[in-house]
Structure formats: C-alpha cells, structure tokens
Coordinates of C-alpha atoms and ligand atoms in Angstrom, one line a residue:
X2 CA 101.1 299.0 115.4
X3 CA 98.2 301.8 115.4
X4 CA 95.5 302.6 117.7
X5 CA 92.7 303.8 115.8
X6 CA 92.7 307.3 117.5
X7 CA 96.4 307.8 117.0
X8 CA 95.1 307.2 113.1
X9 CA 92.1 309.5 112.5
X10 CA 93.5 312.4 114.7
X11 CA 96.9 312.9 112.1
X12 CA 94.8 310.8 108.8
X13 CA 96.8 312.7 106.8
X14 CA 100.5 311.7 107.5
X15 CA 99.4 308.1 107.1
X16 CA 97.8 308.5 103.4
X17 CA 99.0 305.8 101.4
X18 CA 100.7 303.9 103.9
X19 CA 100.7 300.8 105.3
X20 CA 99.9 299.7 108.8
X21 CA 98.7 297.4 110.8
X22 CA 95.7 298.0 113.1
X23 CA 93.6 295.6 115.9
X24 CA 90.5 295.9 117.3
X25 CA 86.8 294.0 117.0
X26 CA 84.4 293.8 114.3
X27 CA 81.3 296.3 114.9
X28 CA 79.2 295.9 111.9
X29 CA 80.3 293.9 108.9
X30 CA 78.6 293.7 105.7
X31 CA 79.5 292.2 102.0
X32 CA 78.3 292.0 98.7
X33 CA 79.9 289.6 96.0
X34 CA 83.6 290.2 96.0
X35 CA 84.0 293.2 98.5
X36 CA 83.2 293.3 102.0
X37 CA 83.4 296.3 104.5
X38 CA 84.0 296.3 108.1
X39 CA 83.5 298.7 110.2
X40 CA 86.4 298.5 113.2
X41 CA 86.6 299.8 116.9
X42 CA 89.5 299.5 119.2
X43 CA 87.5 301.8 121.8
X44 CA 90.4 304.6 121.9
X45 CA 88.4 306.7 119.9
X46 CA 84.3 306.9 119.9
X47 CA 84.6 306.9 116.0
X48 CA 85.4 303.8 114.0
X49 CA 87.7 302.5 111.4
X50 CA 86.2 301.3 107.7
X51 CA 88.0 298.5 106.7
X52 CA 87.8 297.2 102.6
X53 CA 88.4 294.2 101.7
X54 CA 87.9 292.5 98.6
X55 CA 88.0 288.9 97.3
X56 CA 91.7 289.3 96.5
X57 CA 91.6 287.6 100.3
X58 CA 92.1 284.4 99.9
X59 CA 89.7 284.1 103.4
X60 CA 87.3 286.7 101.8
X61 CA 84.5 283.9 102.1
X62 CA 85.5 283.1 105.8
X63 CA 85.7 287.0 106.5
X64 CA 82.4 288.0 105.6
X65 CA 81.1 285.1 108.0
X66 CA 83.0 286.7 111.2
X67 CA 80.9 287.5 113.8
X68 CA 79.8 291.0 115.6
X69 CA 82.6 291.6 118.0
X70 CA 85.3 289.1 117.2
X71 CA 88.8 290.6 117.3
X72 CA 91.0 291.0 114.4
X73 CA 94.3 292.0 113.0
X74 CA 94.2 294.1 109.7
X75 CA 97.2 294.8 107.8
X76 CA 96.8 297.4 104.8
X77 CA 96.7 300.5 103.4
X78 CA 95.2 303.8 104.1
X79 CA 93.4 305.8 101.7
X80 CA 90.9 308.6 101.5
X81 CA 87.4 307.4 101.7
X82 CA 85.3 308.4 99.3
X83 CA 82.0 307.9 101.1
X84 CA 81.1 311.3 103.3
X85 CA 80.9 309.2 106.8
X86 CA 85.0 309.5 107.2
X87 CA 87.9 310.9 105.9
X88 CA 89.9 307.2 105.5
X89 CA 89.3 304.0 105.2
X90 CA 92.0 301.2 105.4
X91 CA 92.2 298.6 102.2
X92 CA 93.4 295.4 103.8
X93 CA 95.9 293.3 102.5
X94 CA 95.6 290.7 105.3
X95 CA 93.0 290.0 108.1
X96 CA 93.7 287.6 110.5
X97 CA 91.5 286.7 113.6
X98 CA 92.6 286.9 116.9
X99 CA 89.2 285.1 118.7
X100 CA 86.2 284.8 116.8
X101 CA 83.0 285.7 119.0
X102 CA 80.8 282.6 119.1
X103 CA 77.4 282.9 117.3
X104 CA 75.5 283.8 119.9
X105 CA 76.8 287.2 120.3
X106 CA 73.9 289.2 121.5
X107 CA 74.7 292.3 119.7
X108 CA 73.2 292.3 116.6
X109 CA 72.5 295.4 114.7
X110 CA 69.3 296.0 116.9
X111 CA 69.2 298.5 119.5
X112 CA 69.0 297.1 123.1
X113 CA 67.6 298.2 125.6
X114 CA 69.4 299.6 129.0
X115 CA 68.1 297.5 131.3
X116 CA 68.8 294.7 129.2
X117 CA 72.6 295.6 128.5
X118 CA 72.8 296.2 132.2
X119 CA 73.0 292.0 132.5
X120 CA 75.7 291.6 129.9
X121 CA 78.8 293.1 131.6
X122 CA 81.2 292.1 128.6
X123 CA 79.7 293.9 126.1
X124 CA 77.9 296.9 128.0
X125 CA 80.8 299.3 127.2
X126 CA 81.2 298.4 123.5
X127 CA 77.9 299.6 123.0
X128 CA 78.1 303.2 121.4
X129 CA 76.3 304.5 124.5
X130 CA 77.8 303.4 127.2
X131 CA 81.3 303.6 125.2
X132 CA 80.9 307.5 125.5
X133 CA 79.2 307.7 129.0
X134 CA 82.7 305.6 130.4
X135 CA 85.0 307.8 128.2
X136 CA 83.0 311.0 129.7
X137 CA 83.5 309.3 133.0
X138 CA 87.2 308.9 132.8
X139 CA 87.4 312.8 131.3
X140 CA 85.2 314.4 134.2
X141 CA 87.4 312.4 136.8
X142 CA 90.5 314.1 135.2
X143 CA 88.9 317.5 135.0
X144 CA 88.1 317.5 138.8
X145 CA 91.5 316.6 139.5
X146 CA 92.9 319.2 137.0
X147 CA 90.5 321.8 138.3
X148 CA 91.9 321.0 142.2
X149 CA 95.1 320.7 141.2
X150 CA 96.0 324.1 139.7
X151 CA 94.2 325.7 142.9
X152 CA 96.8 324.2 145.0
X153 CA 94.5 321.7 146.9
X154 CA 96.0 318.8 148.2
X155 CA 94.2 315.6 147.3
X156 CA 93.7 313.7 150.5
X157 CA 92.8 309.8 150.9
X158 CA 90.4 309.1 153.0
X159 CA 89.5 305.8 154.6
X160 CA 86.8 303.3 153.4
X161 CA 86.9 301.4 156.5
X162 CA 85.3 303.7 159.3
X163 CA 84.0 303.8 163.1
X164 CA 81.8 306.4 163.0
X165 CA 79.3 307.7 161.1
X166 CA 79.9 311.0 159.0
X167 CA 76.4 312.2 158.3
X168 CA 74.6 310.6 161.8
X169 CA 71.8 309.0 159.3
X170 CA 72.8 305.6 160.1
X171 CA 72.6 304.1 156.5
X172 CA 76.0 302.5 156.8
X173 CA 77.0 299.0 155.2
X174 CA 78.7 296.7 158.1
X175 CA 82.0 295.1 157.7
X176 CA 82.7 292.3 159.7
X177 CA 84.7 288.8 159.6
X178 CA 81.7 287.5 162.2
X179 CA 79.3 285.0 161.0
X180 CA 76.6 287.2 161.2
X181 CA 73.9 283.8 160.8
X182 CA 75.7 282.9 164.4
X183 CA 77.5 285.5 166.2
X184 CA 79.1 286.0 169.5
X185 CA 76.5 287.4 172.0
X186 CA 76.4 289.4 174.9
X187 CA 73.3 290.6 176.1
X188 CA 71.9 289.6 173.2
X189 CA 73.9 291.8 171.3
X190 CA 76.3 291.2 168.4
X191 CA 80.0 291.2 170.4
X192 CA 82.4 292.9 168.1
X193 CA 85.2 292.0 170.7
X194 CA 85.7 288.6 168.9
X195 CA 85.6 291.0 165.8
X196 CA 88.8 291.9 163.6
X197 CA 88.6 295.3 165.1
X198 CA 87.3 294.8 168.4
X199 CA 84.1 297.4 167.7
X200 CA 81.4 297.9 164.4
X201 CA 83.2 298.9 161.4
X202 CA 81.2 299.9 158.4
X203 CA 82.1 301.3 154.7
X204 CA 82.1 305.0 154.8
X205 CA 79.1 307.4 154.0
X206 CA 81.7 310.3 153.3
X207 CA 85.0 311.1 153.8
X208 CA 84.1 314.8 155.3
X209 CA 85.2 314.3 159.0
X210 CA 88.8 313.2 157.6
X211 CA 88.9 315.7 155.3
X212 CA 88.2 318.6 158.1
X213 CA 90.9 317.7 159.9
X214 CA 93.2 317.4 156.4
X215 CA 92.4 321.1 155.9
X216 CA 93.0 322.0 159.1
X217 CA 96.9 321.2 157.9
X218 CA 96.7 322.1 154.7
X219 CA 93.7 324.9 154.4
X220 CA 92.7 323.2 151.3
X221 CA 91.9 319.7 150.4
X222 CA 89.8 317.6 148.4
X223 CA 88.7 313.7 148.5
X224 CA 87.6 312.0 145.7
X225 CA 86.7 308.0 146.3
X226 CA 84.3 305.6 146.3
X227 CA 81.0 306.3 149.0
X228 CA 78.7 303.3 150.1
X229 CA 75.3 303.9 151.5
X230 CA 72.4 301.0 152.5
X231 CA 69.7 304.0 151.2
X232 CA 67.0 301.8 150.7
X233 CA 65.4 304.2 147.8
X234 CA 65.3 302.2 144.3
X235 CA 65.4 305.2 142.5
X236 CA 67.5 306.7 139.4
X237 CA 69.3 308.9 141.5
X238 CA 70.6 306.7 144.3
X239 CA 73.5 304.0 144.1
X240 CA 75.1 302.0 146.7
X241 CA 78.3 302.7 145.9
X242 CA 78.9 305.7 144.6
X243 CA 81.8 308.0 143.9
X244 CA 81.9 311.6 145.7
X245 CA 84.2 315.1 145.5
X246 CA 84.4 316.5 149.1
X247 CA 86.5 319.3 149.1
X248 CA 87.4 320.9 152.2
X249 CA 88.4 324.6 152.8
X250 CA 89.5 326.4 156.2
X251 CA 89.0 329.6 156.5
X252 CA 86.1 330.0 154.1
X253 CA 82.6 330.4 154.8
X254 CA 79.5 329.1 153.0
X255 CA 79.6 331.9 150.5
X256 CA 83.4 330.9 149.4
X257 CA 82.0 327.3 149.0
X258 CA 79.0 328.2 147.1
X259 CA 81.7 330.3 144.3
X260 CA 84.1 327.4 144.1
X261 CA 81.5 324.8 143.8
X262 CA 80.2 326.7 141.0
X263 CA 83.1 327.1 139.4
X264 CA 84.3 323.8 139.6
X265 CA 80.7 322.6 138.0
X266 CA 81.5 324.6 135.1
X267 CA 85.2 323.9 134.6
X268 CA 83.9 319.8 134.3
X269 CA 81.1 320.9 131.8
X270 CA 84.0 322.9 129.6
X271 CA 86.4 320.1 129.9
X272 CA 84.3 317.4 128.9
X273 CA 83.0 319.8 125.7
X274 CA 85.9 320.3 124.8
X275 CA 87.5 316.9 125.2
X276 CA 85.0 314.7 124.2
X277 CA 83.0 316.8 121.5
X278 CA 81.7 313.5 119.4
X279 CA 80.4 311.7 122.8
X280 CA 78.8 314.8 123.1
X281 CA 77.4 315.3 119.9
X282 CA 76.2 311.7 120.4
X283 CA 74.1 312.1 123.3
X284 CA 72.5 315.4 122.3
X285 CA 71.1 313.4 119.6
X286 CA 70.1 310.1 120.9
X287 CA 69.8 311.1 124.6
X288 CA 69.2 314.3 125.1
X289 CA 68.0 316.4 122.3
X290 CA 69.3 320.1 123.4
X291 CA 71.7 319.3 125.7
X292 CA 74.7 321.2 124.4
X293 CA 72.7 324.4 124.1
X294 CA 71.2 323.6 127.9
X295 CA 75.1 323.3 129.1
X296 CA 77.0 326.2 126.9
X297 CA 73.6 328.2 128.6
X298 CA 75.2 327.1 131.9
X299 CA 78.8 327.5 131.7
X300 CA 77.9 331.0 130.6
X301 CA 75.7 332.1 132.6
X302 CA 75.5 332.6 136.4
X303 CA 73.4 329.9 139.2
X304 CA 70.6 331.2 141.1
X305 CA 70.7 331.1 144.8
X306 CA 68.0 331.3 147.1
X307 CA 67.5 330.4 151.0
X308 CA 65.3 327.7 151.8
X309 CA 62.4 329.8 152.9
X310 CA 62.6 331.8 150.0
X311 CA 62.3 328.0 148.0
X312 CA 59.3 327.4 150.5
X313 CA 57.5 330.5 149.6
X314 CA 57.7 330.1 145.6
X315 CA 56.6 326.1 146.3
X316 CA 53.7 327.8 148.1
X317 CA 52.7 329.8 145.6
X318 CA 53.2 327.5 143.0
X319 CA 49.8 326.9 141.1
X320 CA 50.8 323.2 141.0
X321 CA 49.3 320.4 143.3
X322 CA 52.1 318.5 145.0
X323 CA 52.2 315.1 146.3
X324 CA 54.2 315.8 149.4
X325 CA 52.3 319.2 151.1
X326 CA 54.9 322.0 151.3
X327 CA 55.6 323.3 155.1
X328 CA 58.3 324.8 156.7
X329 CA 60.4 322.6 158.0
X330 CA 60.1 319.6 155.4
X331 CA 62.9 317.8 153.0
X332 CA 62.4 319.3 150.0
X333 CA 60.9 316.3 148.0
X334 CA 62.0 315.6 144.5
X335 CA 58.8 316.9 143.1
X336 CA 59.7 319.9 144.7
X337 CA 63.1 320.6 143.2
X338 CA 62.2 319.5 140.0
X339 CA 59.7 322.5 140.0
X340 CA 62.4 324.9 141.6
X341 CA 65.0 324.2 139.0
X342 CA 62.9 323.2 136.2
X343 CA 59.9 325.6 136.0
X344 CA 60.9 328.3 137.7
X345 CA 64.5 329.2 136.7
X346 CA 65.4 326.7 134.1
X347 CA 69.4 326.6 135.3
X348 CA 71.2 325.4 138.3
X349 CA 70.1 326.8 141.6
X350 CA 71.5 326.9 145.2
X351 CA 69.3 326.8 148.0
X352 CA 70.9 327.6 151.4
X353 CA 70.2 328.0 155.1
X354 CA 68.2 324.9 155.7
X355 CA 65.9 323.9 158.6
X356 CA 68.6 322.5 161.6
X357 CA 66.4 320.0 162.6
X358 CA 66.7 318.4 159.0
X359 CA 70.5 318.2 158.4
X360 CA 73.4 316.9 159.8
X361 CA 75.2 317.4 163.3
X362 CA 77.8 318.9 162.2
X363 CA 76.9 322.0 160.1
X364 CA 77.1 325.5 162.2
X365 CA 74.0 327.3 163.0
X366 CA 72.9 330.3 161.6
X367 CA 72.6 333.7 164.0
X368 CA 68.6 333.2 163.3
X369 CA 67.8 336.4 165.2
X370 CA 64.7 337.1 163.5
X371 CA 63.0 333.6 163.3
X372 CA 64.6 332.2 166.7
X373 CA 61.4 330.0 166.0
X374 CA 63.0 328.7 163.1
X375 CA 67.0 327.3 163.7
X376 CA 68.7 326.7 160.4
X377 CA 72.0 326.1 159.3
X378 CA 74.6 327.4 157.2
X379 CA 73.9 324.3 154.5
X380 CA 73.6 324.6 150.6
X381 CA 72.6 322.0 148.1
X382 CA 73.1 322.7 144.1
X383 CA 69.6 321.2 142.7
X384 CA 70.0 321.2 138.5
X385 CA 67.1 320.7 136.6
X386 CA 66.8 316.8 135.2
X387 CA 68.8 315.5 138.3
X388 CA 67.8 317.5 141.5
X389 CA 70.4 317.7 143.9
X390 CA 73.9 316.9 142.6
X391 CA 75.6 319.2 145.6
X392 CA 75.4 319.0 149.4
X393 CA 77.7 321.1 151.6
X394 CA 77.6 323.7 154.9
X395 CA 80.1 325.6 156.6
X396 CA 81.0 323.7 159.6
X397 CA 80.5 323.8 163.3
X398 CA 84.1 324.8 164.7
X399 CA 82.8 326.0 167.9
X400 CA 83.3 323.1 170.7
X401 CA 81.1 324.2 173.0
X402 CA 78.2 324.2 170.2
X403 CA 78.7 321.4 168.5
X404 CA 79.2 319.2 172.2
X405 CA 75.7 321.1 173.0
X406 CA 73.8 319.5 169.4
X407 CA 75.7 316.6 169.7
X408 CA 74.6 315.8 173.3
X409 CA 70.8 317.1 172.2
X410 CA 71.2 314.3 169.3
X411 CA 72.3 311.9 171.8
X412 CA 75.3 310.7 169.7
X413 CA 78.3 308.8 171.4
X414 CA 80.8 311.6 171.8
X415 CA 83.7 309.3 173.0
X416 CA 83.5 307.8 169.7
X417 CA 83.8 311.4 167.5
X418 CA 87.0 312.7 170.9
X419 CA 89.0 312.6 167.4
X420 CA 86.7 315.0 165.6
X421 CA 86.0 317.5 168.4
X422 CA 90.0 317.9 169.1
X423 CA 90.2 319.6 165.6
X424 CA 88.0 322.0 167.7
X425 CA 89.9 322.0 171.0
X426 CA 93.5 323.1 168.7
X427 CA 93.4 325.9 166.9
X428 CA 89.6 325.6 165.4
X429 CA 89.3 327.8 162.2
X430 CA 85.9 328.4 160.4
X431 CA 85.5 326.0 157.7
X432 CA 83.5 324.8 154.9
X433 CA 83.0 322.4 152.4
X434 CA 80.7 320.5 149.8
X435 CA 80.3 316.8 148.6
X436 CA 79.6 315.9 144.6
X437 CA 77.9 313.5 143.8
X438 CA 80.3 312.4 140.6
X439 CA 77.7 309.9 139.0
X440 CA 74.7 313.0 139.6
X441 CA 76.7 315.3 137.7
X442 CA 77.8 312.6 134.8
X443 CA 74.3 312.4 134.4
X444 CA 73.7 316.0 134.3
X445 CA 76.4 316.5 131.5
X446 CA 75.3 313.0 129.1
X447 CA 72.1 313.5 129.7
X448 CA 71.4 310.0 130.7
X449 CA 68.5 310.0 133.4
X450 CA 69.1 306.4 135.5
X451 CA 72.7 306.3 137.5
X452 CA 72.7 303.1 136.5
X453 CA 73.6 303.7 133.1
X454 CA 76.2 305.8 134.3
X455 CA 78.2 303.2 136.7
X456 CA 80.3 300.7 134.8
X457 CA 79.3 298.3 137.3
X458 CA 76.0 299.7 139.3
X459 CA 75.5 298.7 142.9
X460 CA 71.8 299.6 143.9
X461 CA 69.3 298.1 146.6
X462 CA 68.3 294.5 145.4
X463 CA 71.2 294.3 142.6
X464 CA 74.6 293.1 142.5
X465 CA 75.3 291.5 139.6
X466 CA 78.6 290.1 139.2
Ligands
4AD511 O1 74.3 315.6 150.6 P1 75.3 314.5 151.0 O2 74.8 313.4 151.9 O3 76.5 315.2 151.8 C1 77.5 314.7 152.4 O4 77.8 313.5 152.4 C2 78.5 315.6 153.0 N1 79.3 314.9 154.0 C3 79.3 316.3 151.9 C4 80.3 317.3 152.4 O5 79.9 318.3 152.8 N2 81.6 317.0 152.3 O6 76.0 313.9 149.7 C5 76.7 314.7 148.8 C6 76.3 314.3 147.4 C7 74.8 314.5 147.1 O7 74.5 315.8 146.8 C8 74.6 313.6 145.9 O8 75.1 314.2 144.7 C9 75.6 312.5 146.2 O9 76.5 312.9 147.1 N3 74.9 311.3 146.8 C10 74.6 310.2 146.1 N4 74.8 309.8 144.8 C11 74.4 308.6 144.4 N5 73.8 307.7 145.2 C12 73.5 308.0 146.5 N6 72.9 307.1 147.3 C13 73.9 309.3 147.0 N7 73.8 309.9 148.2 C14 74.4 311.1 148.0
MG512 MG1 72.3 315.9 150.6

C-alpha cells in the first residue's frame, strides 16, 4: 500500500506497475463507459487521477459515489497523457470503504471562509485550508530546526499559572469552583476551597519561566499554546494562540533584534522550499505576489527605527488618521499599517518604546536626553499586511529597579519572590522576544483572518466544537 506522495515524488519507478492506493473521492466525473476520479489522501497538496472504465463491473455504482467518500483503488500506473500530471492510475478494482451521505456539502462550488469555519470535518480537505495546515505543520518544524542547530534548549513552560506575565490582566481563570455560587469571604471569591488554594489562570506567556531557564542554560526557547480573554474581535487576535519566546542571557536588545530576524527568514526559506505547490497556490488564489513580496524579504535586510523616530514620520505623514498621533500613544493598527506599508514596504523594527506603555518587566533605557520621556529597551517586528507579528525587550535584571517599577505599578511582589530571586543570584543581562506563530503563518500564506489559519480558532464570542 501507497500514499499518494510516496507515488508522484518517484512516478517513475512505479510506471507500469500495480498498486494499490486509498484515499477520498475529490471530484468525480463520467461520460458513457469511462469515468475519472480525481483522488486525495492529504499527504501531498496534489492529487491522484484515477481511470476507470466500464470494464468495472460497479462502473454504474462508481460514477454515483459521492464527493469525499473513501475508497480503495487497485491498478496500474501509467503516464498521463493530459498536461495536468505526469500519471494517472488505471483501476482494475475500486472498492468503497464509507460512502459520504448525499448531503456532503462540498460540491464543486467554492465556499466561503466563514462558512467552512462551521464544518470542522471537512475544513482541512478543502484545497485551502489543506495547504495553510501543511504550512502550519512545516513552519512549526522550521522553528524547531532553526533553535535546534543554535544549541537552544527547548524549554516547557507551564499552562497553568499564578501570576500574570505581562501585568495586563487579560488572563482566562481556571477553577473547579462553581463560579454561579462560590465560597465567599468578604464578598470575595475564596480560592481556599479552590484546587490550588489561590486564582490560577491559563498563561499569557511563558517569558517569566523562560528567564529563569536561561539563566541555566543561556539559551532557551518556548514554543506552546498562549490564552488571552483580549476582548478585540479582530483578524489578528485569537484566544488561544500559539507563541515562540526564546530567551537569551547575556544578550542585549540588539542581539535579539538579529536573531529574531534571522529566525523570520530561515521559516520563510523553509516553508519555500518545502512546500513550493502550497505556495504557488496561495500566490495565486490568496495573495497575488506573494512569493516575489517574501524572496524580497529573505533577501533583503529589516528596517529599524526607534519609536520616536516612527512618531515623527506618522507626524508628517500627509494622511489623516483616526487615532491622533502623540508621543506617548500605542501605536494603532492604522499606524503600522502606514509604517510598514507606505513607507518602507518590508518588515520593520521599532524599538525603545514609551515605559509607561509596556510591560513591568522590560529594563529602562539611560534616557539622558529626554528624562521627560522614560522608554524602554522593547522592540516589536510590524510586517506590512499583518502589523505586529514580534514583541520583545531586554529585560530588567537589576533588583533594585525592577522592585522600584514594580512597587510604582502596585503589583503583589510576594507573588512574583520567585521571579525577583533570578535577580538576587547571579542576575545577567538578558533578552528575549515572543512570536506570534499564527501572525507569521499569515504573513507567509497570505491569508489575512487568524482564523483561517487555526485548525480549530478560539476567538471572543466563538467556540465551536
Ligand atoms: O507582544 P506580546 O504580548 O509579548 C509577550 O507576550 C512577551 N512576553 C514576549 C516575550 O518577550 N517573550 O506577544 C508576543 C506576540 C505578539 O507580537 C503577537 O504576534 C502574538 O504574540 N500575540 C497574539 N497572537 C494572536 N492572538 C493574540 N491575542 C495575540 N496576542 C499576542
Ligand atoms: Mg506586543
């Protein structure tokens, strides 16, 4: 027994022989005594044609199988003369395995996204979301591959957390309680009666773990699911995600700013080179020039900038924007699109952000010259189409700093003891960056709603099965 990839990668050594092959009907057509089928298995993007003629004796029941029910062909392989493949396979026996019932909503017609995103079972044997999975499964590998021969250790973070990462507060509670009627006190919920005696949510990021994981082993990466209660229905923004945080001591922004774009490129390469007709597929039903837009950025260097320097070009942007551009604000989507789509057309760091917008933890800047204006050693990798896909810092490692902000942000500091010890024992600068994995999938397919890039999306009002 054949998978259809094993098949078309060496056609040639199976010319004239027999074999037998499984897999589900895609499109089926007939005319009076021949019939062809066109087969997928799924191990390859391509498909298999399958002849038959009315030599079958069930050549009238095959031409009646439904889209999508599974079959067993036995035959032979030949060359194809039609210019769509090299081979085709002249059956000698088809035999069903589970005919689909008649309903089967995928009929020849396209559907659309939103639609497909309701029909779980067939979402992924859809030509689309067949190569955005396969891309999916190829990127993952790459990131590990790409860690890997740098000699990072891949550490596991927990899921299950007590405190929260970025300070935002967007966490997702876990509790055994029967939150309709809990245990008060004070009017308060009373985790004592809880499984772990205090809150526990689903982590926001695995980057407080991960600091102390490179304080062992200078460099380390995370790769796992991410939950976050965001509640922003927009294309960008899933409830459960999956992030890259990898973690390096002794390294300052600048080191994290060449690895992570490095890293961006070695995925891009990987995936073109592993995946070339998913790619071809999506440059021409998704994305019209987006191999020339990628092999343009693989070759070609990122632009960085500090945030003030992205302030001053929004400034003098002859555009009107819907969020007024200050010092001092979030830079809006609006904002980045302009940065990274107007202005220079190719991925783009922006570093040194205002302190007062970012997290606790990232370690000021020596702002001698604007002590009016505090940032911090952050950077975020904006790419045109998506916006931010990167968001890292070099960290705070001073104690006596990072007590001070914490204090100022009136966080619990008996809760994060754990976290400041990594600066109490041998505390080493330290940086590192968190990808967003579904943010860059859609960067390299194309595809412009995360959803369509999640096998099974998790956003703010939707959880379907
Ligand atoms: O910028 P963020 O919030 O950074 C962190 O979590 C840091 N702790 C990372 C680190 O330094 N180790 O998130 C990092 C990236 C974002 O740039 C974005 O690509 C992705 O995670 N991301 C989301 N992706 C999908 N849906 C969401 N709701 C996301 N929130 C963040
Ligand atoms: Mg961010």
């Amino acid at each position: 027994k054949l998978t259809i990839r094993e098949v078309l990668k060496e056609y040639k050594k199976f010319i004239d022989q027999d074999i037998v092959i499984e897999g589900w009907i895609k499109t089926s057509r007939s005319s009076k005594n021949i019939g062809f089928i066109e087969l997928t298995d799924g191990t390859s993007f391509s498909s298999l044609q399958i002849v038959y003629g009315d030599d079958l004796e069930n050549f009238k029941d095959i031409e009646k199988y439904t889209i999508s029910s599974s079959l067993t062909i036995e035959g032979k392989v030949v060359e194809s003369p039609g210019k769509n493949q090299d081979i085709e396979i002249h059956a000698t026996k088809i035999t069903p395995i589970c005919l689909s019932q008649s309903d089967y909503p995928l009929q020849k017609k396209r559907h659309t996204v939103e639609y497909l995103r309701t029909q779980a079972h067939f979402r992924p044997r859809t030509n689309l979301f067949n190569a955005v999975f396969r891309v999916r499964s190829l990127a993952a590998f790459a990131i590990h591959k790409f860690f890997n021969e740098k000699g990072f250790v891949y550490a596991h973070t927990p899921i299950l957390t007590s405190s929260d990462a970025e300070g935002a507060g967007e966490m997702f509670q876990v509790t055994t309680l029967d939150l309709t009627d809990p245990p008060k006190t004070d009017g308060c919920v009373d985790y004592r009666e809880d499984f772990f005696d205090k809150p526990v949510h689903l982590t926001v990021s695995g980057q407080l773990e991960a600091e102390i994981m490179a304080e062992a082993f200078t460099n380390v990466y995370t790769f796992g699911p991410t939950f976050r209660a965001e509640n922003s229905n927009t294309a960008r923004h899933a409830a459960e995600f999956w992030m890259i945080e990898p973690e390096m001591a002794f390294a300052d922004i600048k080191v994290c700013m060449d690895i992570a774009e490095e890293h961006i490129k070695y995925i891009i390469n990987y995936v073109l080179d592993n995946a070339p007709e998913e790619m071809e597929f999506f440059s021409k039903f998704v994305d019209k020039g987006l191999l020339e837009r990628l092999h343009n950025v693989v070759n070609n260097e990122f632009a960085r900038i500090t945030y003030t320097e992205a302030i001053d070009i929004l400034k003098e942007a002859k555009v009107e924007f819907a969020y007024p551009v200050e010092w001092g604000i979030d830079l809006q989507t609006e904002h980045e699109r302009y940065i990274t789509e107007q202005v220079f057309k190719k991925p783009v760091f922006v570093t040194d952000y205002p302190k007062a917008i970012k997290a606790f933890y990232m370690k000021g800047n020596d702002d001698k010259d604007a002590p009016d204006r505090p940032t911090v050693a952050a950077m975020d990798l904006l790419v045109p189409g998506v916006g931010e896909i990167i968001g890292g810092s070099q960290r705070e490692h001073r104690l006596d700093v990072l007590e001070a902000k914490m204090k100022d942000l009136k966080m619990d500091l008996e809760n994060y003891q754990w976290y400041l010890d990594l600066r109490r024992y041998g505390s080493v600068p330290h940086s590192g960056y968190g990808l967003g994995f579904e943010r860059v999938i859609m960067y390299i397919t194309g595809v412009s709603n995360i959803r369509d890039v999640l096998p099974f999306p998790r956003t703010v009002g939707s959880c379907e099965f």
